[in-house]
mmCIF file of C-alpha atoms in Angstrom:
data_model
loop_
_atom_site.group_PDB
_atom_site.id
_atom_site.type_symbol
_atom_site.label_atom_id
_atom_site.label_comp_id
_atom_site.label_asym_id
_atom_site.label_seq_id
_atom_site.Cartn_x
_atom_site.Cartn_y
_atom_site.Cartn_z
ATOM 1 C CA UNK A 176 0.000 0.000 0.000
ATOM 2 C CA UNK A 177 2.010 2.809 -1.194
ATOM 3 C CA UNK A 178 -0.821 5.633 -0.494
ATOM 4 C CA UNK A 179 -1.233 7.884 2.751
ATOM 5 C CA UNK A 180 -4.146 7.642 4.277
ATOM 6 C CA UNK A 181 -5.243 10.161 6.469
ATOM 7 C CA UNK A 182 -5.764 7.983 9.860
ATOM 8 C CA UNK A 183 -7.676 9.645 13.226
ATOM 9 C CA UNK A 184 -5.369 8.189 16.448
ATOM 10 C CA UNK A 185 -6.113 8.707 19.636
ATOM 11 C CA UNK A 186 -2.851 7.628 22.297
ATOM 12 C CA UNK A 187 -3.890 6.510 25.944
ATOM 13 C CA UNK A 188 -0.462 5.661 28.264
ATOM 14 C CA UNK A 189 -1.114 3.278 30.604
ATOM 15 C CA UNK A 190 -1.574 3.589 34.224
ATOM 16 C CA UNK A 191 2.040 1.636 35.929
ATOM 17 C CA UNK A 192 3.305 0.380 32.855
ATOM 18 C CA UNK A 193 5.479 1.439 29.560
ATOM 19 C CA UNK A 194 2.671 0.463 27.154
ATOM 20 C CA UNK A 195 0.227 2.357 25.448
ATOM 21 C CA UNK A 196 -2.567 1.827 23.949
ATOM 22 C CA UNK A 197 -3.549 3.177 20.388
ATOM 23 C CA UNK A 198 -7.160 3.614 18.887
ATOM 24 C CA UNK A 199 -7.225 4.437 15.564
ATOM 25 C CA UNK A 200 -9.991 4.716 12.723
ATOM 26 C CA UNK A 201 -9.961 5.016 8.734
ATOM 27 C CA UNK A 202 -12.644 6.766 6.826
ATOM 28 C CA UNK A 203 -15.208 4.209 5.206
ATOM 29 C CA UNK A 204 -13.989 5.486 1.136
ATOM 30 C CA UNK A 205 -10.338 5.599 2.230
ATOM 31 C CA UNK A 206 -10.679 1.804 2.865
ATOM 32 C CA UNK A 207 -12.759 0.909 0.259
ATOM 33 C CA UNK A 208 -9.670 2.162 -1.679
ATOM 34 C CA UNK A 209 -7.240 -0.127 1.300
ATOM 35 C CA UNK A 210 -9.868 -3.069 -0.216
ATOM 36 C CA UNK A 211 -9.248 -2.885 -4.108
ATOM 37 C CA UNK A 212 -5.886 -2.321 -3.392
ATOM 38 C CA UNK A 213 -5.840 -5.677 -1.271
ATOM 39 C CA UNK A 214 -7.950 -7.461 -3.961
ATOM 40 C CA UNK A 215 -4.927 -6.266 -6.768
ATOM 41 C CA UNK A 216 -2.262 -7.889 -4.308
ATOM 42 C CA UNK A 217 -4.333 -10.545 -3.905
ATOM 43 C CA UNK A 218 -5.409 -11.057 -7.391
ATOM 44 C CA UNK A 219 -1.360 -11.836 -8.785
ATOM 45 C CA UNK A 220 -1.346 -15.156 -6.683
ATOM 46 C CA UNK A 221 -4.876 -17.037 -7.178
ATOM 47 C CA UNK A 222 -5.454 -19.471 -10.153
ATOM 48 C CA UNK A 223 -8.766 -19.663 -11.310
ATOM 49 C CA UNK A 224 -9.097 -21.936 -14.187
ATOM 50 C CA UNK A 225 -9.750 -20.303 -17.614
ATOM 51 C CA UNK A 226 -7.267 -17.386 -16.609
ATOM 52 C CA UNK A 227 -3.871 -16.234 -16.291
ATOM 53 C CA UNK A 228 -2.929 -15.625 -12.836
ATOM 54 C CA UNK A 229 -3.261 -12.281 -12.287
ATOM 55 C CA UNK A 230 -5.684 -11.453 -14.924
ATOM 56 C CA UNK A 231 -9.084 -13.058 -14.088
ATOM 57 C CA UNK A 232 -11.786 -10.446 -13.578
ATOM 58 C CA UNK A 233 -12.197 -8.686 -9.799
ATOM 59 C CA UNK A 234 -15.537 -10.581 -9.227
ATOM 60 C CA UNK A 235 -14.756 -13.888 -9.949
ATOM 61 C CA UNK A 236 -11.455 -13.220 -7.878
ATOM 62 C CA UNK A 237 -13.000 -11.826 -5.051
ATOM 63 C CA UNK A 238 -15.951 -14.990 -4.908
ATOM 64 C CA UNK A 239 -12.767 -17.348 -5.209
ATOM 65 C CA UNK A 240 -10.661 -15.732 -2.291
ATOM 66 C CA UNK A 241 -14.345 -14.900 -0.190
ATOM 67 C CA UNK A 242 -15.177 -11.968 1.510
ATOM 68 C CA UNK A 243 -14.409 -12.458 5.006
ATOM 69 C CA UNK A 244 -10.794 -13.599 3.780
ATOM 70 C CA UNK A 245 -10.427 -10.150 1.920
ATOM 71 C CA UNK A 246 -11.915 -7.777 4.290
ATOM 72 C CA UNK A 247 -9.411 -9.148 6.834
ATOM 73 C CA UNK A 248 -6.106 -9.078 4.733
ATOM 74 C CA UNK A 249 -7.542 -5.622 3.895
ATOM 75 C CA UNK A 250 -7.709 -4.773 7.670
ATOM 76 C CA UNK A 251 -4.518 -6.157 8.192
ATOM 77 C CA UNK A 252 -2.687 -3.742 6.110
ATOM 78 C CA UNK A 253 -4.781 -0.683 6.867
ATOM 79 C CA UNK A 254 -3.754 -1.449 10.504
ATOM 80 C CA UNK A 255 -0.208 -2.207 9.892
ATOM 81 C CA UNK A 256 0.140 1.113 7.561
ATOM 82 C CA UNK A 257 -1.929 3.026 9.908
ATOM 83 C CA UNK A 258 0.134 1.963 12.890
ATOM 84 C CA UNK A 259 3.880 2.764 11.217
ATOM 85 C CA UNK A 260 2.225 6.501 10.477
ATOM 86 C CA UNK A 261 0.469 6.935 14.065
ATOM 87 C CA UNK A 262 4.347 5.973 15.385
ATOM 88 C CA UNK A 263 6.416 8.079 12.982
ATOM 89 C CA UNK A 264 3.980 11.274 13.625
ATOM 90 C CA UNK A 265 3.899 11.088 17.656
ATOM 91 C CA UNK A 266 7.056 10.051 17.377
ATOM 92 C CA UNK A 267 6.857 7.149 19.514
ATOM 93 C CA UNK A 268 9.768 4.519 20.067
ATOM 94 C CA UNK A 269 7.803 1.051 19.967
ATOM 95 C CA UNK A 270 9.005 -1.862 21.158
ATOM 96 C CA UNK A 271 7.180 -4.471 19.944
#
């Protein structure tokens, strides 16, 4: 995912600990955009007979792979882009 998103973060510190917490949110078009670009990822390694890999239509890709399986590699990498951001601009020093 090479775009910026613009992500809404909200950074709670933890009462006796080093952790904090991190709440963040995406607007509903921006990952609807995170989504097709998942499916076009996603897309370059399925077979679907008929096809060449990488080249079969969205629909037929996206019933093959399943929704559920798409919306959460999708959330996956809106979260792990989202959470690089949120660190660089508070300028945390994570951990883990």
């Amino acid at each position: 995912m090479a775009s910026h998103h613009s992500y809404k973060a909200e950074i709670k510190e933890l009462k006796e600990s080093s952790e904090i917490e991190i709440e963040s949110s995406i607007e509903a078009s921006e990952f609807d955009q995170v989504i097709a670009d998942t499916l076009s990822e996603l897309k370059k390694d399925v077979t679907i007979p008929g096809f060449r890999k990488g080249s079969a239509p969205d629909k037929i890709v996206r019933e093959k792979i399943g929704d559920a399986a798409l919306l959460t590699e999708a959330a996956e990498n809106a979260i792990g882009h989202a959470y690089m951001h949120i660190l660089q601009e508070k300028k945390i020093d994570a951990i883990g």
